[in-house]
GROMACS .gro file of C-alpha atoms in nm:
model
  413
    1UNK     CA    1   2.042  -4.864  11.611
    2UNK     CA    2   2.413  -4.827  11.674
    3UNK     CA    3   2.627  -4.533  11.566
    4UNK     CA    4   2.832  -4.745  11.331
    5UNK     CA    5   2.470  -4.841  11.149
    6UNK     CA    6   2.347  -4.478  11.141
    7UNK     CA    7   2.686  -4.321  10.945
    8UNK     CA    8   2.681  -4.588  10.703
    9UNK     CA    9   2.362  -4.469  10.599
   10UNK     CA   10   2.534  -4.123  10.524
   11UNK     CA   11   2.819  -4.110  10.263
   12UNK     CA   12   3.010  -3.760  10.318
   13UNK     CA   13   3.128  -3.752   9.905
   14UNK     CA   14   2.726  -3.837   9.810
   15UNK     CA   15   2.632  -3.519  10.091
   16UNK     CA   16   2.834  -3.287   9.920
   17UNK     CA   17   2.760  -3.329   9.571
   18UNK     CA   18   2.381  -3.202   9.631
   19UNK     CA   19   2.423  -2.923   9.439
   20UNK     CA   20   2.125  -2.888   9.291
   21UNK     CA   21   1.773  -2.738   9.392
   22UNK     CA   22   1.585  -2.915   9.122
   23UNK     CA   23   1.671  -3.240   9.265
   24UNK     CA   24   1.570  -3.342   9.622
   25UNK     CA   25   1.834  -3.439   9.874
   26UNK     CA   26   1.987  -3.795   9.875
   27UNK     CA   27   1.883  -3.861  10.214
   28UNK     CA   28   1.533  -3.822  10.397
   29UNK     CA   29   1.465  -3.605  10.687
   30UNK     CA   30   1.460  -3.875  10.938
   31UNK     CA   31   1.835  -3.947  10.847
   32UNK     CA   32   1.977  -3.629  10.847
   33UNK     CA   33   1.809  -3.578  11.191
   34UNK     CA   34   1.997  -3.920  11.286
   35UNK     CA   35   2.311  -3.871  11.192
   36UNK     CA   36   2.317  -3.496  11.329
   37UNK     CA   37   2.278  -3.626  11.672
   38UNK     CA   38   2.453  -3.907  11.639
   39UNK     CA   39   2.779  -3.666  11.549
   40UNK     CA   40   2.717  -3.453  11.841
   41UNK     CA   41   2.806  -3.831  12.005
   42UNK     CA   42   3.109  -3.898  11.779
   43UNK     CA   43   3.244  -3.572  11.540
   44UNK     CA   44   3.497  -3.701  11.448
   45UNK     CA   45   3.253  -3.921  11.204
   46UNK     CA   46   3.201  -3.586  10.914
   47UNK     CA   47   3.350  -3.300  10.862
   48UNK     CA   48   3.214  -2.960  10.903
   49UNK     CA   49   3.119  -2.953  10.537
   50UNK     CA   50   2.909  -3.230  10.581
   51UNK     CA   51   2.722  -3.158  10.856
   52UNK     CA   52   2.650  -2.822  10.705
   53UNK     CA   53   2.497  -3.037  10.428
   54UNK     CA   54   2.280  -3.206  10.635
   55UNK     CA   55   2.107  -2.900  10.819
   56UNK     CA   56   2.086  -2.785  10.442
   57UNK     CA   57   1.903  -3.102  10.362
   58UNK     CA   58   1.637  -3.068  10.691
   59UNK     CA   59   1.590  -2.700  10.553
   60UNK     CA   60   1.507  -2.885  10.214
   61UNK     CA   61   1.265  -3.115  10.377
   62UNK     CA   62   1.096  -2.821  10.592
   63UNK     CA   63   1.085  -2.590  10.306
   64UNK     CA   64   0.819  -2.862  10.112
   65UNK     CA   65   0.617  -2.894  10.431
   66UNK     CA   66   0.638  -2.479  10.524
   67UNK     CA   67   0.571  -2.271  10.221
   68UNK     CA   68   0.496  -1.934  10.476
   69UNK     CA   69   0.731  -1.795  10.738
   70UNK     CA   70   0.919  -2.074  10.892
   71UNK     CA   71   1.174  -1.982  11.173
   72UNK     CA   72   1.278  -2.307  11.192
   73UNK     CA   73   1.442  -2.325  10.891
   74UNK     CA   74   1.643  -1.978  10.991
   75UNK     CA   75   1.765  -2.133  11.276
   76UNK     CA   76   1.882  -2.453  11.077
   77UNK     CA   77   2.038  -2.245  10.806
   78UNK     CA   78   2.197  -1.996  11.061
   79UNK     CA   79   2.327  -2.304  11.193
   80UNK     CA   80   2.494  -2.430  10.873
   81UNK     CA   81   2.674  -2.151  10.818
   82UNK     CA   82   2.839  -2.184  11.128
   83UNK     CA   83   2.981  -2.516  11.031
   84UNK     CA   84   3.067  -2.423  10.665
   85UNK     CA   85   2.957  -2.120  10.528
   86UNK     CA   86   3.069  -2.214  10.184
   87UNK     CA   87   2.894  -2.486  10.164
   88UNK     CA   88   2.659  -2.381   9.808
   89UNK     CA   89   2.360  -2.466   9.879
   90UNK     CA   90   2.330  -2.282  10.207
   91UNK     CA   91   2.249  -1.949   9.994
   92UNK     CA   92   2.080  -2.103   9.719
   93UNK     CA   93   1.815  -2.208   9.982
   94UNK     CA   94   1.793  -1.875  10.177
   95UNK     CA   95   1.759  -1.740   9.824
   96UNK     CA   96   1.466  -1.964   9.721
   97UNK     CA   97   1.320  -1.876  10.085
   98UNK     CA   98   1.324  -1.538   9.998
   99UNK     CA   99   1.135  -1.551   9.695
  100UNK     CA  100   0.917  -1.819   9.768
  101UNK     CA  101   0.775  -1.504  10.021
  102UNK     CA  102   0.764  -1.280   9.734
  103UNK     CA  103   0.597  -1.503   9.472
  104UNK     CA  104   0.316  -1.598   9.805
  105UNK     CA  105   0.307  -1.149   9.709
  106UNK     CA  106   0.290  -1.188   9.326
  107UNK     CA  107   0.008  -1.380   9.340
  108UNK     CA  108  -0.203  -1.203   9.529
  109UNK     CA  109  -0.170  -0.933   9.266
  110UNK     CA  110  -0.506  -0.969   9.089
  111UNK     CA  111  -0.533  -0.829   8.691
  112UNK     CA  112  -0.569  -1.086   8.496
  113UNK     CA  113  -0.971  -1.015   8.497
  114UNK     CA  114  -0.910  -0.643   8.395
  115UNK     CA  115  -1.022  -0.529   8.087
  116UNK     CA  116  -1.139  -0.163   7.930
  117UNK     CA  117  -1.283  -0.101   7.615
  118UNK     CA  118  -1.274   0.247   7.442
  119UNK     CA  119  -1.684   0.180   7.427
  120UNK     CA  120  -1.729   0.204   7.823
  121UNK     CA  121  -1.867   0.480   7.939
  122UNK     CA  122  -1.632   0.735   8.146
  123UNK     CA  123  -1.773   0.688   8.512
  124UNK     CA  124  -1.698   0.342   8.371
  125UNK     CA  125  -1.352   0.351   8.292
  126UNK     CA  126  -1.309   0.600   8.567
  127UNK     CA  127  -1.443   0.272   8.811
  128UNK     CA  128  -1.212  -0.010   8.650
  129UNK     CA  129  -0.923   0.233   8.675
  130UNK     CA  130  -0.968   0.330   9.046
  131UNK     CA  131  -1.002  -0.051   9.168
  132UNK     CA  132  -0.678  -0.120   8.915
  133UNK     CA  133  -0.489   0.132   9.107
  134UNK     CA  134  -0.601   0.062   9.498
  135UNK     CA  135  -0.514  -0.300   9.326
  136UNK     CA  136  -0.140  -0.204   9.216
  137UNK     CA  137  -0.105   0.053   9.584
  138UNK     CA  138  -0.200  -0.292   9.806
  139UNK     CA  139   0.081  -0.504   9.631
  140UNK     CA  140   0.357  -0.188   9.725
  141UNK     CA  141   0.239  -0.177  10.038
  142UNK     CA  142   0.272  -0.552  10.038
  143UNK     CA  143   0.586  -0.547   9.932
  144UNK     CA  144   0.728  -0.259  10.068
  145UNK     CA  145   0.949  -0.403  10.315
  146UNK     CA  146   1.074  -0.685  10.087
  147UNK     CA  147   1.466  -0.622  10.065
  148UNK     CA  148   1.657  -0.945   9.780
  149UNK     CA  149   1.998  -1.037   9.907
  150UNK     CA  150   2.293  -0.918   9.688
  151UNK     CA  151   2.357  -1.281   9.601
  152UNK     CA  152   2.013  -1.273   9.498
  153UNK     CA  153   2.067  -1.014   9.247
  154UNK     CA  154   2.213  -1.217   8.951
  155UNK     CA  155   1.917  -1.475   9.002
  156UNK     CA  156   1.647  -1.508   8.680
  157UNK     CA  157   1.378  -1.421   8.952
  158UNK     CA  158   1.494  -1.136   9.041
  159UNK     CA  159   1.494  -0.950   8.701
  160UNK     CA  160   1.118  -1.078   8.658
  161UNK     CA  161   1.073  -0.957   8.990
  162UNK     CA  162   1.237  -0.610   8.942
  163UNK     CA  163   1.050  -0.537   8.543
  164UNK     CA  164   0.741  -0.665   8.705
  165UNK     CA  165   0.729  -0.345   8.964
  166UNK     CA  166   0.856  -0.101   8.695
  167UNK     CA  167   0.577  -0.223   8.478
  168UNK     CA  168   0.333  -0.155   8.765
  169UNK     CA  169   0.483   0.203   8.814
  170UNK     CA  170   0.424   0.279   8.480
  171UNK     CA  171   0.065   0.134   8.478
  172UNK     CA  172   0.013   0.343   8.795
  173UNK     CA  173   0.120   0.631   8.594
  174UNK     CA  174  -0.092   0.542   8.289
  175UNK     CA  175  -0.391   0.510   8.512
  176UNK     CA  176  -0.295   0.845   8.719
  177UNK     CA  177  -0.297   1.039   8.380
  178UNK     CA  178  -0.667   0.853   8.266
  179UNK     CA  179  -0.816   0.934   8.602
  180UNK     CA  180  -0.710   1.297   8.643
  181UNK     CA  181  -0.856   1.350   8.256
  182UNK     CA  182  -1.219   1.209   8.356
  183UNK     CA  183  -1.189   1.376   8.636
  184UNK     CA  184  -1.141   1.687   8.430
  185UNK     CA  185  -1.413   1.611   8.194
  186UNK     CA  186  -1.159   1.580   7.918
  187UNK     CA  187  -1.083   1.280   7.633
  188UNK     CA  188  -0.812   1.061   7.539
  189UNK     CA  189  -0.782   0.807   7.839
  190UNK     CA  190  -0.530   0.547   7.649
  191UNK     CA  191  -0.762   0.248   7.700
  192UNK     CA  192  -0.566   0.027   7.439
  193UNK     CA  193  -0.196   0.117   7.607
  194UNK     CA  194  -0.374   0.031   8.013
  195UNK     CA  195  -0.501  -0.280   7.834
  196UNK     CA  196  -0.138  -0.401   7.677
  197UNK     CA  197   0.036  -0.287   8.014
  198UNK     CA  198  -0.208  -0.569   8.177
  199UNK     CA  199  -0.139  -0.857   7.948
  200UNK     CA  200   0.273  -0.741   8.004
  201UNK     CA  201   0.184  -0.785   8.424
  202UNK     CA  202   0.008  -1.104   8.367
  203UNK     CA  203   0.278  -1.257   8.177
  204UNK     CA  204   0.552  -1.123   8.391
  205UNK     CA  205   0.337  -1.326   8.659
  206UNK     CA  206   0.313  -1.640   8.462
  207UNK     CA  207   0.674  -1.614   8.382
  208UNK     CA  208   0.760  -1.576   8.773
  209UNK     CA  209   0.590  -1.840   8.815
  210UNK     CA  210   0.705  -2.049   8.563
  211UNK     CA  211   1.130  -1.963   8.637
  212UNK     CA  212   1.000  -2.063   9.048
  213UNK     CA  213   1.123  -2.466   9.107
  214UNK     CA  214   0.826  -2.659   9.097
  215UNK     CA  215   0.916  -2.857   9.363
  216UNK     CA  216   0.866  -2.582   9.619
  217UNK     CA  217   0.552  -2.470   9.420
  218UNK     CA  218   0.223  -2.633   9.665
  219UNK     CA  219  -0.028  -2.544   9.411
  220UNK     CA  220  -0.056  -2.789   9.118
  221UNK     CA  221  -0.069  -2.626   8.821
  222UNK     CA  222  -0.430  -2.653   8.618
  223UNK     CA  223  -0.461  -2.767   8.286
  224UNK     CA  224  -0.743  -2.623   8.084
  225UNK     CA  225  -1.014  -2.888   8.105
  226UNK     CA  226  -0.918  -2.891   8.479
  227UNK     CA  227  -1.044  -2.526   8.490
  228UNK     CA  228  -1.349  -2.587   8.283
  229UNK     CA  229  -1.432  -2.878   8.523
  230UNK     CA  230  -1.401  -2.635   8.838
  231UNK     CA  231  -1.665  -2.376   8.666
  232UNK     CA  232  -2.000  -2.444   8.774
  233UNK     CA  233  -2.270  -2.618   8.510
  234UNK     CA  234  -2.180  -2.615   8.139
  235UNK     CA  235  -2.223  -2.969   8.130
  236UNK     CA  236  -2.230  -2.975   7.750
  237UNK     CA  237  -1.984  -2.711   7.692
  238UNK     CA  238  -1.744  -2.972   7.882
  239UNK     CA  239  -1.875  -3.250   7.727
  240UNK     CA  240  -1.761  -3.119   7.382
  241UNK     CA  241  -1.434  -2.961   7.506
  242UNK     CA  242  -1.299  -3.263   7.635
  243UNK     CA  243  -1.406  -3.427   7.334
  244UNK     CA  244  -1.237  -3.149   7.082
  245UNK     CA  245  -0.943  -3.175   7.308
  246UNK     CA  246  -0.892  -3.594   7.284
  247UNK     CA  247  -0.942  -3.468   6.865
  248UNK     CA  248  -0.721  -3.244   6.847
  249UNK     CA  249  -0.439  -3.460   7.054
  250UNK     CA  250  -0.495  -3.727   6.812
  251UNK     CA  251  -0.448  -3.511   6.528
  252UNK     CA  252  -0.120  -3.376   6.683
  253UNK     CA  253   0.022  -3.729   6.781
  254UNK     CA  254  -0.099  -3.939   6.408
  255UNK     CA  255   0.119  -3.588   6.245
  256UNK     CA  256   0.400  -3.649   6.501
  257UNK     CA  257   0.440  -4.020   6.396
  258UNK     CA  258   0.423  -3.912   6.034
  259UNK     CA  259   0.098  -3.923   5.879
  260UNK     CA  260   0.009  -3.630   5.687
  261UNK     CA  261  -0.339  -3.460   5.720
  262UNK     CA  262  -0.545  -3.359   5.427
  263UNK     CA  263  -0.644  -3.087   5.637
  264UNK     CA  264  -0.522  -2.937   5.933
  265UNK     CA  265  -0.706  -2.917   6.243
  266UNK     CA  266  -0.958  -2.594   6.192
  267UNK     CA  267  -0.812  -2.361   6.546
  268UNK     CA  268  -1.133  -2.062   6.422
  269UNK     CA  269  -1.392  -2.074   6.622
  270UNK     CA  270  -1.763  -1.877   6.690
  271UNK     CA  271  -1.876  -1.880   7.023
  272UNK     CA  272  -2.222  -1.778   7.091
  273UNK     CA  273  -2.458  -1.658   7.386
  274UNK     CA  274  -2.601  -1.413   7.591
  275UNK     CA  275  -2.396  -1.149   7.813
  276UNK     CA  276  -2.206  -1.295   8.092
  277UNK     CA  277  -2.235  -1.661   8.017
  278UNK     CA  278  -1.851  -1.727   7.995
  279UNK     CA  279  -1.783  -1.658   7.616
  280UNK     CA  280  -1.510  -1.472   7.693
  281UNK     CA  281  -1.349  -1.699   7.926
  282UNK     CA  282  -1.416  -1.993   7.721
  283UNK     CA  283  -1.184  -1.840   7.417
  284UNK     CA  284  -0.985  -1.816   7.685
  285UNK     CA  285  -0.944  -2.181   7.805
  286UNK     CA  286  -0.903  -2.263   7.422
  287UNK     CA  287  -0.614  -2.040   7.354
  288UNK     CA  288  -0.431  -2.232   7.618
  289UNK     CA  289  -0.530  -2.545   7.489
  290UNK     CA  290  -0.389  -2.454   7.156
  291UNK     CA  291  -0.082  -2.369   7.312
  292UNK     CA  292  -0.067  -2.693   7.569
  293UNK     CA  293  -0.113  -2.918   7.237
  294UNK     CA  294   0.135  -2.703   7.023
  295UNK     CA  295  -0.097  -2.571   6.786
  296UNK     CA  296   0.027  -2.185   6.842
  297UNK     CA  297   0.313  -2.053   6.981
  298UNK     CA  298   0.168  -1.896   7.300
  299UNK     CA  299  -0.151  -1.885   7.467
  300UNK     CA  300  -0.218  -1.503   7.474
  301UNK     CA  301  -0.549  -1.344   7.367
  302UNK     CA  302  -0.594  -0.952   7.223
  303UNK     CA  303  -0.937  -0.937   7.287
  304UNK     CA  304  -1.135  -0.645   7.079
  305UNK     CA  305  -1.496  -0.517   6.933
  306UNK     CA  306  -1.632  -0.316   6.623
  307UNK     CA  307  -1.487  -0.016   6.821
  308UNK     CA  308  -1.144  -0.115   6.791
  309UNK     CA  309  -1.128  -0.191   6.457
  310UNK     CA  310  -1.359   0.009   6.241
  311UNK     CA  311  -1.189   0.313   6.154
  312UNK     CA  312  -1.391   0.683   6.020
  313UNK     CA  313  -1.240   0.724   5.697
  314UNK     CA  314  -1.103   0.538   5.394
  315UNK     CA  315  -0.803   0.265   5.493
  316UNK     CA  316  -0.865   0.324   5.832
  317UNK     CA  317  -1.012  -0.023   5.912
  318UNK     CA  318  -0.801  -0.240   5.713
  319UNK     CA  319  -0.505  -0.064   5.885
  320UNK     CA  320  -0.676  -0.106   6.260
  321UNK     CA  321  -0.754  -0.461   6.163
  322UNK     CA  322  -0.455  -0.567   6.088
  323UNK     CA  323  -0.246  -0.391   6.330
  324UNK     CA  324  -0.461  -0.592   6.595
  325UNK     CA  325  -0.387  -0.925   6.375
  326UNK     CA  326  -0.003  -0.895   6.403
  327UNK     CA  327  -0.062  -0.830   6.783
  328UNK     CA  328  -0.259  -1.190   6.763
  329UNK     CA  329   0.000  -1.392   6.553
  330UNK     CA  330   0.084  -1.675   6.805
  331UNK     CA  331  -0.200  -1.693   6.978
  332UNK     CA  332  -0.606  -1.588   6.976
  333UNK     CA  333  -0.791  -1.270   6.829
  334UNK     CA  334  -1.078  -1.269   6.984
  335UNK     CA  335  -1.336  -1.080   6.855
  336UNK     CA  336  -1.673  -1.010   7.085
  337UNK     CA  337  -1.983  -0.852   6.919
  338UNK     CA  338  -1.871  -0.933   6.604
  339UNK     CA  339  -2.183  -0.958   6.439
  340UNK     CA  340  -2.191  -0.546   6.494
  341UNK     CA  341  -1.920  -0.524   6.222
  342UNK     CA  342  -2.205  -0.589   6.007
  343UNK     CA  343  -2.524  -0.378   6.009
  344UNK     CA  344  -2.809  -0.459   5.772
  345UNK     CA  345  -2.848  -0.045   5.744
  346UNK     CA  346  -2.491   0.038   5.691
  347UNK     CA  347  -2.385   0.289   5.459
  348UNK     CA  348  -2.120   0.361   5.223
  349UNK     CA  349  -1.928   0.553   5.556
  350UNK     CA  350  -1.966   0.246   5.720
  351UNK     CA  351  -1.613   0.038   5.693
  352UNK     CA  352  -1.723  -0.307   5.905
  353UNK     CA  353  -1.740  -0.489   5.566
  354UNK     CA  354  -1.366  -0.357   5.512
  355UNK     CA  355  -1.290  -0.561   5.881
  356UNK     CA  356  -1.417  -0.863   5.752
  357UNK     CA  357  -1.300  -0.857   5.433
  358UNK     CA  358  -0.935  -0.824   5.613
  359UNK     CA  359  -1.026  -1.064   5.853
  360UNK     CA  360  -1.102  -1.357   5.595
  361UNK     CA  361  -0.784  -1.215   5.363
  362UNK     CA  362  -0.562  -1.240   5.683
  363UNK     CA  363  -0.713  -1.611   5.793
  364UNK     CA  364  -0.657  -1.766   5.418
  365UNK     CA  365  -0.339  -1.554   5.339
  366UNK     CA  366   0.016  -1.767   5.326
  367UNK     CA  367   0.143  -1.496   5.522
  368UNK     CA  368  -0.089  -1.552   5.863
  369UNK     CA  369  -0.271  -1.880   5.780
  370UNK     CA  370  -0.257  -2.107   6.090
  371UNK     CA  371  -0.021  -1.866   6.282
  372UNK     CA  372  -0.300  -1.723   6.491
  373UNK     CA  373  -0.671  -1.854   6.539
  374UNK     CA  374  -0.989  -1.597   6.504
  375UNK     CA  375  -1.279  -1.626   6.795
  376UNK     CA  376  -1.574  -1.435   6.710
  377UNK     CA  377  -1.839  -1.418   7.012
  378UNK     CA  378  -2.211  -1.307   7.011
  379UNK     CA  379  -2.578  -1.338   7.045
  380UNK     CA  380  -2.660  -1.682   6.936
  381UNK     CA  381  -2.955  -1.486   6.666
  382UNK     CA  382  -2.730  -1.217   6.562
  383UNK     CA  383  -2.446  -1.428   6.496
  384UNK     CA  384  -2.609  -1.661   6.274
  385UNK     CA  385  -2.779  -1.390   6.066
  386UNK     CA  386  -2.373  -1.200   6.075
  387UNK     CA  387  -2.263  -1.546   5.919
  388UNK     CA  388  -2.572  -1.554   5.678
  389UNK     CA  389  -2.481  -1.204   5.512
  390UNK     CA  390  -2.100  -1.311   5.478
  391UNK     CA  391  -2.065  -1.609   5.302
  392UNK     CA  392  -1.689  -1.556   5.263
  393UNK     CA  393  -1.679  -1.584   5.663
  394UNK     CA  394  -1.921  -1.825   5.648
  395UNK     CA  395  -1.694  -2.079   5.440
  396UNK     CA  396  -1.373  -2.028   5.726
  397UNK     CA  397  -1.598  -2.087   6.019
  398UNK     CA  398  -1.785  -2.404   5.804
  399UNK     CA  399  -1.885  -2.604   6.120
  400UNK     CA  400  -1.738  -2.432   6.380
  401UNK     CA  401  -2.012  -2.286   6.578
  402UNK     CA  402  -1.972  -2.510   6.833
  403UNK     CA  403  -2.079  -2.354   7.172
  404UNK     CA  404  -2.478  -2.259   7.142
  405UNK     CA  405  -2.603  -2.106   7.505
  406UNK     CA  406  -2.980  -2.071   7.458
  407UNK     CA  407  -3.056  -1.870   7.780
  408UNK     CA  408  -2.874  -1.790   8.081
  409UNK     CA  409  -3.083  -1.996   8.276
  410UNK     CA  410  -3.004  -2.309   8.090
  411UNK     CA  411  -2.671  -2.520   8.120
  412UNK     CA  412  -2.482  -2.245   7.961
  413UNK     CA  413  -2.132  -2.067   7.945
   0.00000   0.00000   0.00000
């Protein structure tokens, strides 16, 4: 190929109006490396500017092939600054180098699985809060020698970056205080503050993720079903989510063309089966599928049991209750054990009827209706007998016991 056929390829005006990271370069690798060594040959061809683009665009190229360390693209970028150092995108891309490293960190940061209840026993707690905290002390240590440019300062990534490790400070703290009062035989480790410091981290994390260009992003993103098909068995637990998925699409795309619905798609749901069959990660997978398809406004779950909710005295409950319920508008409540809000036994001190009562008042109300979505979870027996002495709660959940596990040893969540 002759040097006149290699720079007509390359249009200096169409170089230096890449401006944007969201959009890849106008020209491929294999012609930037071209016409780089075909100016060494003539220079007078570009102008510093542009060649400065073009070891900007090979950084580019590198950058989607090397998501670790790649000293290669120093070099090249090192390079480009000594033809132009003005040239924009030159620190945009040293930038997005620099936190590509630190989101590789974030993501090794694993709490999304962490969860206390004010039911656990202390050695308990006392566990779940040691492995939280080794947890948080690995990710400084991981991070300890990260230093963000000064340009990099003003960047969206940075402030998520930056309230994600004061959050984890304070969480640190939190968990100091809890440990040194077990430790001390002593009460009042604040389980339900630890807990709402988590789901702050994990969306802090979904939202670094989320502000981080795709483009340089090698993992593909999972859908819901996706994650339900990587779970081992639960062949009929996927069967019928895929199907209730397709449904509920439907629903969403005949309202979005302008039919109206008699009814709106029922989001409630009771989930039943034995202990550690996946009920909890199942409500889960449907909170974000409400949230993919529109249907709430975000996918978060406040997960709870009888102990969070039932109060000791008079009002108690019905306060707790809905305190919790506010948390969940926009997203899931998820209730597990529910069918201990009811006991056959209970007395007049005994305020689980109160719960359920708000419960059902809170699901039919104009006020909350269809702005948040209630997931009970239990024993398949207990449940249906919990259902049986509430016909109120019976009536909301009409036909949505969907998800029966029989035994643990059968195809089961």
């Amino acid at each position: 190929m002759t040097n006149h056929l290699i720079f007509s390829k390359i249009n200096e005006s169409t170089l230096l109006n890449w401006t944007d990271i969201n959009q890849p370069p106008p020209y491929r690798e294999i012609d930037c490396l071209r016409a780089i060594d075909q100016y060494r040959a003539e220079p007078e061809k570009l102008s510093d500017t542009a060649v400065s683009a073009l070891h900007a665009m090979l950084v580019y190229h590198r950058l989607m092939r090397h998501h670790d360390v790649d000293h290669l693209s120093d070099k090249l970028l090192a390079l480009a600054k000594e033809y132009d150092a003005d040239f924009p995108m030159i620190d945009t891309l040293a930038q997005i180098k620099q936190f590509y490293r630190v989101f590789q960190d974030i993501k090794t940061l694993d709490v999304d699985g962490f969860s206390m209840r004010e039911t656990d026993f202390d050695q308990l707690k006392l566990k779940k809060m040691t492995e939280l905290k080794e947890e948080i002390n690995r990710f400084f240590e991981l991070t300890r020698h990260v230093s963000i440019y000064t340009s990099s300062k003003s960047h969206p990534l940075y402030h998520i970056f930056k309230e994600l490790k004061e959050a984890l400070v304070e969480l640190e703290s939190d968990l100091d205080d809890g440990i040194h009062l077990i430790e001390n035989r002593r009460t009042g480790v604040q389980t339900s503050k630890i807990n709402q410091s988590v789901r702050q981290i994990v969306q802090l994390i979904e939202d670094f993720n989320a502000a981080f260009p795709s483009i340089f992003n090698s993992e593909v993103k999972q859908s819901p079903l996706e994650k339900l098909e990587s779970m081992v068995g639960l062949e009929h637990v996927k069967r019928y989510m895929r199907q209730y998925y397709h449904y509920l699409k439907y629903q969403q795309d005949r309202k979005s063309i302008g039919f109206q619905m008699i009814d709106e798609p029922g989001l409630h749901m009771i989930i039943t089966g034995n202990p550690g069959t996946g009920k909890t990660t199942i409500a889960r997978l449907l909170a974000e599928i409400y949230h993919e398809l529109g249907l709430l406004e975000t996918k978060k779950v406040i997960e709870v049991n009888r102990s969070h909710l039932v109060g000791s005295f008079v009002g108690q409950s019905e306060e707790n209750t809905m305190a919790y319920i506010r948390e969940a508008v926009g997203g899931v409540l998820f209730i597990d054990e529910a069918y201990s809000l009811h006991r056959q036994d209970q007395s007049g001190s005994d305020y689980g009827q109160a719960v359920i009562d708000t419960i059902v008042s809170a699901m039919t109300s104009g006020e909350y209706a269809g702005k948040f979505a209630v997931i009970l979870a239990g024993y398949p027996e207990e449940m249906r007998q919990f259902l049986w002495a509430n016909p109120a709660l019976e009536a909301v959940f009409l036909n949505r016991t969907l998800f029966n596990y029989p035994t643990l040893k059968s195809v089961s969540c």
